[in-house]
Short mmCIF file of C-alpha atoms in Angstrom, two decimals:
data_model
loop_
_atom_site.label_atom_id
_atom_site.label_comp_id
_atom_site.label_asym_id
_atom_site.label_seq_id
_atom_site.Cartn_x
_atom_site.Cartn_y
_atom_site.Cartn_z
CA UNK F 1 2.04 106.38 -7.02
CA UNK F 2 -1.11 103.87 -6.23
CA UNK F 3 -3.53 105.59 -4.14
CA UNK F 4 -3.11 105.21 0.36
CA UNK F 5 -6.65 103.18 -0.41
CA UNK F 6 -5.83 100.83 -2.38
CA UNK F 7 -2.77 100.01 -0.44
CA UNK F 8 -5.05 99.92 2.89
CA UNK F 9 -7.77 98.12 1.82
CA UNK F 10 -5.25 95.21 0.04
CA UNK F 11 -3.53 95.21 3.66
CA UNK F 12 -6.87 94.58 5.50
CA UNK F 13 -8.20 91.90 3.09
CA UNK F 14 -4.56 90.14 3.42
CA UNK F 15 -4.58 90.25 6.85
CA UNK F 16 -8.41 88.82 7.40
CA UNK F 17 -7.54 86.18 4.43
CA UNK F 18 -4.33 84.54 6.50
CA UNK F 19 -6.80 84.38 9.49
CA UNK F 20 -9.57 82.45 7.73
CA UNK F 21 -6.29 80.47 5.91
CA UNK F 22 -5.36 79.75 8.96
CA UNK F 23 -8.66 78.81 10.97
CA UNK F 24 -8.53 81.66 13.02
CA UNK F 25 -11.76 82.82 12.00
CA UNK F 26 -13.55 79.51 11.43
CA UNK F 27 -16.18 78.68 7.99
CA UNK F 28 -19.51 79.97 9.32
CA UNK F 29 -18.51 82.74 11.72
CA UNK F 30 -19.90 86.04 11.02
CA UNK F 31 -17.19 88.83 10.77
CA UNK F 32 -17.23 92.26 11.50
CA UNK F 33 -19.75 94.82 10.06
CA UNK F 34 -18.13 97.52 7.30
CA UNK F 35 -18.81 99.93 10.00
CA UNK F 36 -17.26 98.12 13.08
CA UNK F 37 -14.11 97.26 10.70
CA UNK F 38 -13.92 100.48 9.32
CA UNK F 39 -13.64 102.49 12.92
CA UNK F 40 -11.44 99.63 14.60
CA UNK F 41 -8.87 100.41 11.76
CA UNK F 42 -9.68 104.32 11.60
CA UNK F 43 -10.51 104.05 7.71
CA UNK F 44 -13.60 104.71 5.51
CA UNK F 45 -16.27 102.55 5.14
CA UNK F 46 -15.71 102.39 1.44
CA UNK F 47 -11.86 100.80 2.48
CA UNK F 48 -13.99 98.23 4.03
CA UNK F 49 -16.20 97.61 1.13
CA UNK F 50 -13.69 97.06 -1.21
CA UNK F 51 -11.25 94.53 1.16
CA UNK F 52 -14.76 92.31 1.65
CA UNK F 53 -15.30 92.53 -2.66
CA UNK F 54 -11.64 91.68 -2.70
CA UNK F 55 -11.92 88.89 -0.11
CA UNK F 56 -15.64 87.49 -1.97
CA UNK F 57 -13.52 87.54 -4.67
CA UNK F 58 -11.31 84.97 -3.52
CA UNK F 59 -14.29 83.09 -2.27
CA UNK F 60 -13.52 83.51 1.21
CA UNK F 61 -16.08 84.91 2.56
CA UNK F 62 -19.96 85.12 1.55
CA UNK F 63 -22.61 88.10 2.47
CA UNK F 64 -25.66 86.89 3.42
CA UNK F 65 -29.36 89.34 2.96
CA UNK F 66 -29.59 91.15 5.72
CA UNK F 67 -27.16 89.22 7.90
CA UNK F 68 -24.08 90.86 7.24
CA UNK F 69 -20.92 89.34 6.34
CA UNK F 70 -19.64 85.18 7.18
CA UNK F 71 -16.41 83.50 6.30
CA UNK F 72 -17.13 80.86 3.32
CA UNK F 73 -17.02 77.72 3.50
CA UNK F 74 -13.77 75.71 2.61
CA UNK F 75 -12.87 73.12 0.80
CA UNK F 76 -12.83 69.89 2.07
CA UNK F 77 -9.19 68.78 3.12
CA UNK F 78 -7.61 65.43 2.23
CA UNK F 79 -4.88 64.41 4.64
CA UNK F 80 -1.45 65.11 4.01
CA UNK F 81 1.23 62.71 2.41
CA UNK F 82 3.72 61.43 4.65
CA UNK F 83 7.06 62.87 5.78
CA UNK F 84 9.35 61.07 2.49
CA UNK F 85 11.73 58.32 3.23
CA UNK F 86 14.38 58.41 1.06
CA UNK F 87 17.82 56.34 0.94
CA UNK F 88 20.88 57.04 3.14
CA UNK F 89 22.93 56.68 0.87
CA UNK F 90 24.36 59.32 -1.66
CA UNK F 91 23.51 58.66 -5.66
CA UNK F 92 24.41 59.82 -9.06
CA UNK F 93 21.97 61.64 -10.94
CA UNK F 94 20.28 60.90 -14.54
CA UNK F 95 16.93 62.48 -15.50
CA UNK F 96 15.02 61.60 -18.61
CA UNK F 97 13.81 63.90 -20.83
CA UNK F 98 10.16 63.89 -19.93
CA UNK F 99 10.89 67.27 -17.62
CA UNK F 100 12.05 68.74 -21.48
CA UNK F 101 8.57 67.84 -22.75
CA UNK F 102 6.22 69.00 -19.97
CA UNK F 103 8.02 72.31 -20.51
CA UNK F 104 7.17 72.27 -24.32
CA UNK F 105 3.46 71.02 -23.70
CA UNK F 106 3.20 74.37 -20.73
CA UNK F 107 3.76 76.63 -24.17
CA UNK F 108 1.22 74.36 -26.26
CA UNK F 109 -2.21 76.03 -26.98
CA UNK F 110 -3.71 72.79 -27.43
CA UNK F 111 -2.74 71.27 -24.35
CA UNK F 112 -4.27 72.14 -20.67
CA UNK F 113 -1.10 71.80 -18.60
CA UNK F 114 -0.75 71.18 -15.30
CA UNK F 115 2.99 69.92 -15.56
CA UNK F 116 5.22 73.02 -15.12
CA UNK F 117 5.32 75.59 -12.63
CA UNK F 118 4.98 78.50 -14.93
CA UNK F 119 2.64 81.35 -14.36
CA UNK F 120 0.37 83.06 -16.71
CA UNK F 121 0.90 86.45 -17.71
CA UNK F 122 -2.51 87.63 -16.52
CA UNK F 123 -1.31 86.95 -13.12
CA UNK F 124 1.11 90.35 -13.72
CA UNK F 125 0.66 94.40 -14.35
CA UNK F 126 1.59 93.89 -18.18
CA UNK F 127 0.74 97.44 -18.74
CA UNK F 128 3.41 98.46 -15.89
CA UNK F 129 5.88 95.83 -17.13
CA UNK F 130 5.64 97.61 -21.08
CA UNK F 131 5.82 101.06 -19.28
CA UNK F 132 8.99 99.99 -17.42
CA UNK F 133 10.71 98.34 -20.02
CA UNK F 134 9.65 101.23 -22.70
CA UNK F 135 11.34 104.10 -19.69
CA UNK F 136 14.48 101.79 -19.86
CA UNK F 137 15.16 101.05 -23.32
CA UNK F 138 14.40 105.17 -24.11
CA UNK F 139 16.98 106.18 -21.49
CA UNK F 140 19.27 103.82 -22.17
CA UNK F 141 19.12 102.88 -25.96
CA UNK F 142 22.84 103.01 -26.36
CA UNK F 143 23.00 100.21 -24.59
CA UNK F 144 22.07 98.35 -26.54
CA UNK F 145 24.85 98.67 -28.58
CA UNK F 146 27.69 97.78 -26.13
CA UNK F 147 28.63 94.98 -24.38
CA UNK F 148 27.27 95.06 -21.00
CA UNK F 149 29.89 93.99 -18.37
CA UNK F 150 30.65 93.98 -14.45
CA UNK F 151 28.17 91.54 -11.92
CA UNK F 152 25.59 93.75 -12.65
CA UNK F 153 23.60 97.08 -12.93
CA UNK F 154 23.90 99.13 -10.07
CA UNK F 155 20.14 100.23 -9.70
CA UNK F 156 19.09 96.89 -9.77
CA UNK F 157 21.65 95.82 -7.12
CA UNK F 158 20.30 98.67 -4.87
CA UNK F 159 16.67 97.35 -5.47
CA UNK F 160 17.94 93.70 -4.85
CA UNK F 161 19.38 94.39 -1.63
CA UNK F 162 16.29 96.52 -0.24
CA UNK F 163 14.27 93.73 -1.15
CA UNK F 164 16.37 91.26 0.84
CA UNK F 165 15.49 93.36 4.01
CA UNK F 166 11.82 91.99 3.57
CA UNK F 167 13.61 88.68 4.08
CA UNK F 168 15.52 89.94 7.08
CA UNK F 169 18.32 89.97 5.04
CA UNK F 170 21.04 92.23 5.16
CA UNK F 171 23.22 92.45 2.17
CA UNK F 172 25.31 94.59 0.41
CA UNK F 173 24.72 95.35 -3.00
CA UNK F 174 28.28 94.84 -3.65
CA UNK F 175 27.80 91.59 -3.05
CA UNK F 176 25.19 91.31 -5.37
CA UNK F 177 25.51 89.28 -8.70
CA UNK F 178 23.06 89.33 -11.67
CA UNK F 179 22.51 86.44 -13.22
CA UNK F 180 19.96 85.33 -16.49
CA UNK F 181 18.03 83.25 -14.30
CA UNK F 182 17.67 81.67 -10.49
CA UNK F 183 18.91 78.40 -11.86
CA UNK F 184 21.86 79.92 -13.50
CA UNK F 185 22.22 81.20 -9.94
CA UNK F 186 22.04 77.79 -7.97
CA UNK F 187 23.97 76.61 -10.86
CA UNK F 188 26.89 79.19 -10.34
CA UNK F 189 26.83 78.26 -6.65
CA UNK F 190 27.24 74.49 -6.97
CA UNK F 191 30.26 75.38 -9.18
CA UNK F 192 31.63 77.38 -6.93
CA UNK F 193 31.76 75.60 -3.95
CA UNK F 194 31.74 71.22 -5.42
CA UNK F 195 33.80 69.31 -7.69
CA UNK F 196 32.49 66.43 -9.98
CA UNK F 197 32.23 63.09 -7.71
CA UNK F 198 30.91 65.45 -4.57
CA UNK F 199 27.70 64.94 -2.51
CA UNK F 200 25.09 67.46 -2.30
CA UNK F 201 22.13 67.33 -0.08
CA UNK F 202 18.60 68.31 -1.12
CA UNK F 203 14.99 67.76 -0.04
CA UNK F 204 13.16 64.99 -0.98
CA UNK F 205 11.22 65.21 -3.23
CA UNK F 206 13.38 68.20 -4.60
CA UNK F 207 12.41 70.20 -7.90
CA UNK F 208 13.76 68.07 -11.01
CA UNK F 209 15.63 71.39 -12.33
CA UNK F 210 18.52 70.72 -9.11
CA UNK F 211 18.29 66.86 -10.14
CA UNK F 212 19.12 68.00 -14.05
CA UNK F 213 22.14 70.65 -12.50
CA UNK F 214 23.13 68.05 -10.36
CA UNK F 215 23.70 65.78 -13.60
CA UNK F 216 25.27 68.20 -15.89
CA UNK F 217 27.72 68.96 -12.90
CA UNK F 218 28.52 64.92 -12.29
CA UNK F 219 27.22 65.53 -8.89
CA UNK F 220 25.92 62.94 -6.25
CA UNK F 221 22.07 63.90 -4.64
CA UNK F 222 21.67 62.83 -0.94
CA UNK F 223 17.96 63.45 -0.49
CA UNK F 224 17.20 64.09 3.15
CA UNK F 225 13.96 63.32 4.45
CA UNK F 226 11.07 65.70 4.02
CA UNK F 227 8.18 66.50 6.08
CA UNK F 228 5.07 68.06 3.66
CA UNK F 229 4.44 70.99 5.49
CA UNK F 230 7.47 71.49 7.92
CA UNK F 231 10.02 70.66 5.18
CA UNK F 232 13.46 69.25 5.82
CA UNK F 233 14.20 67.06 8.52
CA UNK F 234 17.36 68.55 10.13
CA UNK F 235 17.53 65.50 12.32
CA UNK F 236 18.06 63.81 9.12
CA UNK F 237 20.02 66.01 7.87
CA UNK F 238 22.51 65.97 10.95
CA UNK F 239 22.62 62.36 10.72
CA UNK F 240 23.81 63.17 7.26
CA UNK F 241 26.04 65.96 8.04
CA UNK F 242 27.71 63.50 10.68
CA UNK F 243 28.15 60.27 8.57
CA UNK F 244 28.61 61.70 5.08
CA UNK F 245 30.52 63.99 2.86
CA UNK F 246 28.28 66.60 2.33
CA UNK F 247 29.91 69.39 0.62
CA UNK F 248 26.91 71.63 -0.10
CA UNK F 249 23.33 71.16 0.84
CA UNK F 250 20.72 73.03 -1.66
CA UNK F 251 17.35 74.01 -0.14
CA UNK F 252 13.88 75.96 -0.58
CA UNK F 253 12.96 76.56 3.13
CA UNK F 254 9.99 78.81 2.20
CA UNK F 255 7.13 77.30 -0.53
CA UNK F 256 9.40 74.40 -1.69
CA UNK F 257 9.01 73.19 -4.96
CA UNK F 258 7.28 70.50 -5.37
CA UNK F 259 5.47 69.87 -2.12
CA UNK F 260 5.40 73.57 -0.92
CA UNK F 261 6.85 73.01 2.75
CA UNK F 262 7.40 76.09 4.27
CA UNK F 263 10.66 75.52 7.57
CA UNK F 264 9.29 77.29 10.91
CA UNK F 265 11.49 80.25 12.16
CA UNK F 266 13.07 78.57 14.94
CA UNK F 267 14.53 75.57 12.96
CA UNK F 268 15.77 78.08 10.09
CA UNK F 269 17.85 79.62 12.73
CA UNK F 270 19.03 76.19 14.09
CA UNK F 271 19.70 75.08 10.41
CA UNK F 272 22.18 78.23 10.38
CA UNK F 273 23.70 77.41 13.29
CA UNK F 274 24.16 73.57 12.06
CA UNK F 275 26.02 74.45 9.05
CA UNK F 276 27.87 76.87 10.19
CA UNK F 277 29.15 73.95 12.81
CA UNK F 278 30.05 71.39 9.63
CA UNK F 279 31.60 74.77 8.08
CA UNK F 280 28.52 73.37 4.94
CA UNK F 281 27.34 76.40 2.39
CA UNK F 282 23.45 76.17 2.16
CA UNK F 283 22.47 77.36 -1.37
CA UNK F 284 18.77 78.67 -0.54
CA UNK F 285 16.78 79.58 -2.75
CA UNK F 286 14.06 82.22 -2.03
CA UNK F 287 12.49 82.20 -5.49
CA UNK F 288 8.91 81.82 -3.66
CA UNK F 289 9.15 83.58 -0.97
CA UNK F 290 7.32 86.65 -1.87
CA UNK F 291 4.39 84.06 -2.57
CA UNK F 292 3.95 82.62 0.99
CA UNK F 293 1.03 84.34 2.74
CA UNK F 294 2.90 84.00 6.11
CA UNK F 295 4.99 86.86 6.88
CA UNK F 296 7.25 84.92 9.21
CA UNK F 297 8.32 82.49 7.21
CA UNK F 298 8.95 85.12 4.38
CA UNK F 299 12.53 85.10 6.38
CA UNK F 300 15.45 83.72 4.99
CA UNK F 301 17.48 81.49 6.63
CA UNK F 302 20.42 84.00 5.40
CA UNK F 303 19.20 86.14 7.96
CA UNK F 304 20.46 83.91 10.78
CA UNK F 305 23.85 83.34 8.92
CA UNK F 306 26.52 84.57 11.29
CA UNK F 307 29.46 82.47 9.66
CA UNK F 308 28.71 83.43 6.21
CA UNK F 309 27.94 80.13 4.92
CA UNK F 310 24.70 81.12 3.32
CA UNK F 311 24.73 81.52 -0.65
CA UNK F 312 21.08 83.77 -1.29
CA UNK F 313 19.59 82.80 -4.94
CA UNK F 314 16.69 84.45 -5.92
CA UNK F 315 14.96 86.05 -9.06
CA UNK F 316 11.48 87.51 -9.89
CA UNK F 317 10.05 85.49 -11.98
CA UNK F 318 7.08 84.15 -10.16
CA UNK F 319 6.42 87.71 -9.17
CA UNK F 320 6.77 90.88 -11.43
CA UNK F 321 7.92 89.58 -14.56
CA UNK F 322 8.64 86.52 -15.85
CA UNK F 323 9.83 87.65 -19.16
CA UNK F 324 12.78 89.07 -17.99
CA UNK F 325 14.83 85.78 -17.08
CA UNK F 326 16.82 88.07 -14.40
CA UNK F 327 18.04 86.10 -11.27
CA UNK F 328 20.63 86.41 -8.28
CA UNK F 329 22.75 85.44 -6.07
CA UNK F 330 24.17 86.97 -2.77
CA UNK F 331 26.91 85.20 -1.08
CA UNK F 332 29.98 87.70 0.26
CA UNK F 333 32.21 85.14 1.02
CA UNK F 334 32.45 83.69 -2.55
CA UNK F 335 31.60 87.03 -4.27
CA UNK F 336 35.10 87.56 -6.04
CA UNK F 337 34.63 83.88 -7.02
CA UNK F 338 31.42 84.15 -8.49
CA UNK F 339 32.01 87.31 -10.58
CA UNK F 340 35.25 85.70 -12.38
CA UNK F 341 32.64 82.15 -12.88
CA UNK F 342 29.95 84.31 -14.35
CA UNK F 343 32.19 86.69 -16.52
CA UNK F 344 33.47 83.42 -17.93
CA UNK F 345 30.63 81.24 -18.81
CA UNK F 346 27.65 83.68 -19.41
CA UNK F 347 28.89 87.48 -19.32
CA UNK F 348 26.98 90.35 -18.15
CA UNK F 349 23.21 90.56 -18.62
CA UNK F 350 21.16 93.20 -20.64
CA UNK F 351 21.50 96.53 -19.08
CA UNK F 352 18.05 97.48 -20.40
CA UNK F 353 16.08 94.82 -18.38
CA UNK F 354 18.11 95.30 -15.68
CA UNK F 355 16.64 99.02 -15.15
CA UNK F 356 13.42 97.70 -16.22
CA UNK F 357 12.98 95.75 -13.49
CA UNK F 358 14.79 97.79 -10.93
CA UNK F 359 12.22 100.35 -11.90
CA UNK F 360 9.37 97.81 -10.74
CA UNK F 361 10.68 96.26 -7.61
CA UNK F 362 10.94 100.05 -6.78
CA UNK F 363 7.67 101.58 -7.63
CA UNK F 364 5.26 102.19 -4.89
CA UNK F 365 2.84 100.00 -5.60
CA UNK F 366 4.95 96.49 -5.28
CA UNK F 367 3.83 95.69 -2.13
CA UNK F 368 0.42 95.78 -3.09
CA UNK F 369 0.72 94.06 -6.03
CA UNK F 370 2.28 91.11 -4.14
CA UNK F 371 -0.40 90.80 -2.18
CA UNK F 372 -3.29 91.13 -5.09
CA UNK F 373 -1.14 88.05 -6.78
CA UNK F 374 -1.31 85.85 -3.47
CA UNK F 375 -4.98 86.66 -3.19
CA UNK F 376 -5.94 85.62 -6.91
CA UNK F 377 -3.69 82.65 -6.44
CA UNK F 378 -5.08 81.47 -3.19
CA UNK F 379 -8.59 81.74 -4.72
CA UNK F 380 -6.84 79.16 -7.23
CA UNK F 381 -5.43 77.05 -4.96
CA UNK F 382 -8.91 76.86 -3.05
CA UNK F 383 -10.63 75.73 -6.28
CA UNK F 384 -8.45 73.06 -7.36
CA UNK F 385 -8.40 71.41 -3.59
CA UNK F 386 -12.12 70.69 -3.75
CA UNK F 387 -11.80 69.62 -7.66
CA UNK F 388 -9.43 67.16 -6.03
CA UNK F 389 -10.97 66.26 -3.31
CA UNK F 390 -14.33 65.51 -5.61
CA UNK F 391 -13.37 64.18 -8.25
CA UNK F 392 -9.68 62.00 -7.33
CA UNK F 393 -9.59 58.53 -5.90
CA UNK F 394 -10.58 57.96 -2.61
CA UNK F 395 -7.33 57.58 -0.61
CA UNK F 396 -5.64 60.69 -1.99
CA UNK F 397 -3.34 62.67 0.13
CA UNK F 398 -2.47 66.26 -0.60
CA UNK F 399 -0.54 69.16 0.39
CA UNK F 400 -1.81 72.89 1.94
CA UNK F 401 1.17 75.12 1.48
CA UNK F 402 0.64 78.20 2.71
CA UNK F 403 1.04 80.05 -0.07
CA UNK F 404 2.18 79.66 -4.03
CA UNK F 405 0.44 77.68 -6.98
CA UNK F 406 1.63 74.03 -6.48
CA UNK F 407 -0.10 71.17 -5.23
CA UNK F 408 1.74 67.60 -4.34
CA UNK F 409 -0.48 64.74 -4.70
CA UNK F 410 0.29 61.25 -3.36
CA UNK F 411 -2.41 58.80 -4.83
CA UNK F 412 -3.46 55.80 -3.73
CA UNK F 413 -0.39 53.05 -4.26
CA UNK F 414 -1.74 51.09 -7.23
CA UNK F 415 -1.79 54.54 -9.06
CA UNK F 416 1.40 55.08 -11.49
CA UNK F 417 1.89 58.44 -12.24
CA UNK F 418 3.41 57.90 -15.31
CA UNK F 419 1.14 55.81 -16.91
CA UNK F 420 -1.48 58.75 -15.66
CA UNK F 421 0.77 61.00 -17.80
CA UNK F 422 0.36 58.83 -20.37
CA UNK F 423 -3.16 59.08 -20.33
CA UNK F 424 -3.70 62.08 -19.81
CA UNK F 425 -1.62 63.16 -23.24
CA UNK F 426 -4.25 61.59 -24.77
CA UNK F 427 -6.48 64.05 -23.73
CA UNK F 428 -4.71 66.66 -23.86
CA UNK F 429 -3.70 67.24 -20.88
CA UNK F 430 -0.17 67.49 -18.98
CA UNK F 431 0.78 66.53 -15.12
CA UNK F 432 4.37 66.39 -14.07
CA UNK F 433 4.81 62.56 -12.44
CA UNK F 434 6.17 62.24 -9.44
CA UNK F 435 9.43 60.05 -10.07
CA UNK F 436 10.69 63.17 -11.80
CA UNK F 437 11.48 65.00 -8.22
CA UNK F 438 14.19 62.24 -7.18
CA UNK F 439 17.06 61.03 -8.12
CA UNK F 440 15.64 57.73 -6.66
CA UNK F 441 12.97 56.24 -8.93
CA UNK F 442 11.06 57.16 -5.66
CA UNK F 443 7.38 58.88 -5.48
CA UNK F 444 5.68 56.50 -8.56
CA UNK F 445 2.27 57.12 -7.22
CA UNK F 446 2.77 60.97 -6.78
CA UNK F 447 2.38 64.07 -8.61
CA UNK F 448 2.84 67.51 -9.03
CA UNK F 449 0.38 70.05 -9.95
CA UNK F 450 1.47 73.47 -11.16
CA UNK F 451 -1.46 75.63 -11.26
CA UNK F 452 -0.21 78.55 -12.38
CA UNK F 453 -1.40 78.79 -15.97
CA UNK F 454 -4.32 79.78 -17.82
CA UNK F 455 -7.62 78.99 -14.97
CA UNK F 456 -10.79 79.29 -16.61
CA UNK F 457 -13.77 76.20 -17.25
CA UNK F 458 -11.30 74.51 -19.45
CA UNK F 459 -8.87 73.89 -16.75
CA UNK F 460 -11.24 73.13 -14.22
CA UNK F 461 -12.49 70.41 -16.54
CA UNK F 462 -9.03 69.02 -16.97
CA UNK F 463 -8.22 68.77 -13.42
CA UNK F 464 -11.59 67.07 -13.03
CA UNK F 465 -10.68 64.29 -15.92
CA UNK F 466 -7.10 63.89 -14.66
CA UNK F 467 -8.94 62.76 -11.08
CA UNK F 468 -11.48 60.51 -13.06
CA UNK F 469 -8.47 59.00 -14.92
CA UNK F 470 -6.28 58.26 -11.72
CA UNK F 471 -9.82 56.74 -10.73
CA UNK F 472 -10.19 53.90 -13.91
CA UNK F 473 -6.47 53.28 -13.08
CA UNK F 474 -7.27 52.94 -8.85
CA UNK F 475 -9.87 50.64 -10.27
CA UNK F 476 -8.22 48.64 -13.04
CA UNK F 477 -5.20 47.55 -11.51
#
């Protein structure tokens, strides 16, 4: 078990880092002495020390000789892009296979990518992960040796379903289905509940994974407008609902990927309401949600889901361990459905790493880790906004999620993304364009950044050319 300090002082420095996040406590203001911190929270000054190292860490706040403590300054912030505008009308699918190449050049040593939204395995407790994995495979060698079978390991169905309460999510493990990833998940879902030739509804731009499902499926994508920090627009999406054949709609209400929207609370709930009206399953996928530094929206729209329509998809890759592909889904009203789908196409998954990671999202120390991996990712984030804001071409709009490592950029018009991805291979270096996230040919002058990866000088030097690049091509055309 982690020490009760290092769990208090991680909870102080979260909570003073959302309030400088979110403006609360303004750049310049000083903050409260160790002492005065220490007593108003009834902990030891040496709690206090470490939350402000943890917080100058992150570069958000600066002490100052003899003048205590002040919040840092911030980046600079370029405006937002513009709520998205896509068709009304419903469209088949066909991706290219640039999305399989900027997945091959995020495993390339020589390349500095920015394309893929995978993160780097110093981000996680490797020694934990080897511990947990080592316990499993020692108690549970044999196996190994047989085929595993049923939705899923028990344990890890427990841990799934205690985890879901974070979301406000009550579920019973059951209900629970293990799957070898979050898209296999999502993918499962679709299957269950469309038919080749139906239309699904998505956010726009929507991650190009649900485009290449949506494909493989012979699916139709309705992409509803989306607003880059609110997220979908259920106006929209009512309009939709009302004049259309919507048969599923597939979501990310909290940290969407790619533009990081996070829904407020009060239009999750009205979203549940709305579908449960149309009698329309929301797939949702909460793959991020962990990751958002508001607690609030942390909640899954599940949680309001009185009619059952909600299918949960989730998995822990972007926030214990990668390396164990293990994902979920939790939807009771398809459950029996699901099981037969899964046994069919993919089987049970490895016992073994199914008690290896039910061991970690049970240890004492998870919540605390979560919040060490939004801190060190914020400080990221941080970085790479005034890299941008420096060094790209003047016009530039870009996204603030509150939380997660992806940034959506909408560059000047005369800017084509993928002749910037062109370039950039030259150098070395990978972005993900931004006609990948629609099934539209939409968002040419856009991009997504997935920062993630390796940060060190290297990468900060990349991001810096990529911006000097867009700038030749602002200027050339």
């Amino acid at each position: 078990m982690e020490p009760q300090t290092d769990t208090l002082y991680l909870k102080i420095a979260d909570a003073m880092a959302r309030q400088i996040r979110t403006g609360t406590l303004p750049r310049g203001e000083r903050i409260p002495s160790v002492r005065l911190l220490a007593s108003q929270h009834g902990v030891s000054q040496s709690t206090v020390v470490q939350a402000y190292r943890t917080l100058e860490d992150a570069r958000l706040i600066e002490a100052r000789p003899r003048s205590g403590y002040f919040v840092a300054a911030r980046p600079p912030e370029l405006p937002e892009p513009d709520t998205s505008r896509p068709p009304r009308r419903s469209v088949p699918v066909g991706i290219t296979a640039l999305s399989a190449k900027i997945m091959s050049l995020a495993h390339d040593p020589d390349f500095v990518s920015f394309g893929a939204a995978c993160p780097d395995a110093s981000l996680f407790a490797q020694e934990r992960v080897r511990r947990a994995l080592s316990r499993a495979t020692q108690r549970h060698r044999s196996t190994l040796c047989q085929y595993p079978i049923g939705p899923g390991d028990e344990s890890l169905r427990r841990a799934i379903a205690r985890h879901a309460l974070r979301m406000g999510c009550h579920i019973d493990a059951d209900d629970i289905i293990v799957t070898g990833s979050c898209l296999e998940a999502i993918s499962l879902c679709l299957r269950t509940v469309t038919k080749p030739g139906d239309v699904v509804a998505l956010e726009s731009p929507t991650y190009y994974g649900f485009l290449e499902i949506l494909e493989h499926l012979g699916l139709r994508a309705l992409e509803i407008p989306t607003h880059p920090r609110t997220g979908l627009s259920l106006d929209a999406l009512q309009l939709a609902l009302d004049t259309q054949p919507v048969k599923a709609l597939l979501a990310v209400p909290t940290l969407s990927n790619p533009i990081g929207a996070s829904m407020p609370t009060p239009e999750r709930k009205r979203l549940a309401q709305m579908l449960a009206r149309h009698k329309v399953p929301l797939i949702e996928d909460v793959l991020y949600n962990d990751l958002c530094e508001d607690d609030e929206r942390r909640r899954a729209v599940q949680s309001f889901d009185t009619a059952g329509q909600v299918m949960l998809c989730g998995s822990f890759s972007k926030t214990v361990a990668p390396g164990l592909r293990l994902g979920w889904i939790a939807a009771p009203a398809w459950t029996e459905k699901l099981q037969r789908l899964k046994a069919a196409t993919s089987g049970s998954e490895t016992v073994v790493l199914q008690r290896a990671l039910a061991d970690l999202l049970t240890q004492p120390g998870i919540e605390a880790s979560y919040r060490q991996l939004r801190g060190v990712v914020a400080s990221r984030m941080d970085e790479a906004r005034s890299l941008i804001s420096k060094h790209f071409p003047k016009g530039t709009r870009m996204t603030a999620p509150a939380g997660g490592f992806i940034l959506w950029l909408a560059l000047p018009d005369e800017v084509d993304t993928i002749a910037l991805f062109e370039a950039c291979l030259d150098e070395r270096i990978c972005i993900a364009p931004g006609s990948l996230f629609s099934a539209t040919g939409r968002f040419q002058h856009c991009m997504r950044l997935g920062l993630g990866g390796h940060w060190g000088e290297p990468e900060r030097r990349a991001l810096a050319r990529v911006g000097q690049l867009a700038q030749q091509l602002a200027a050339g055309h």
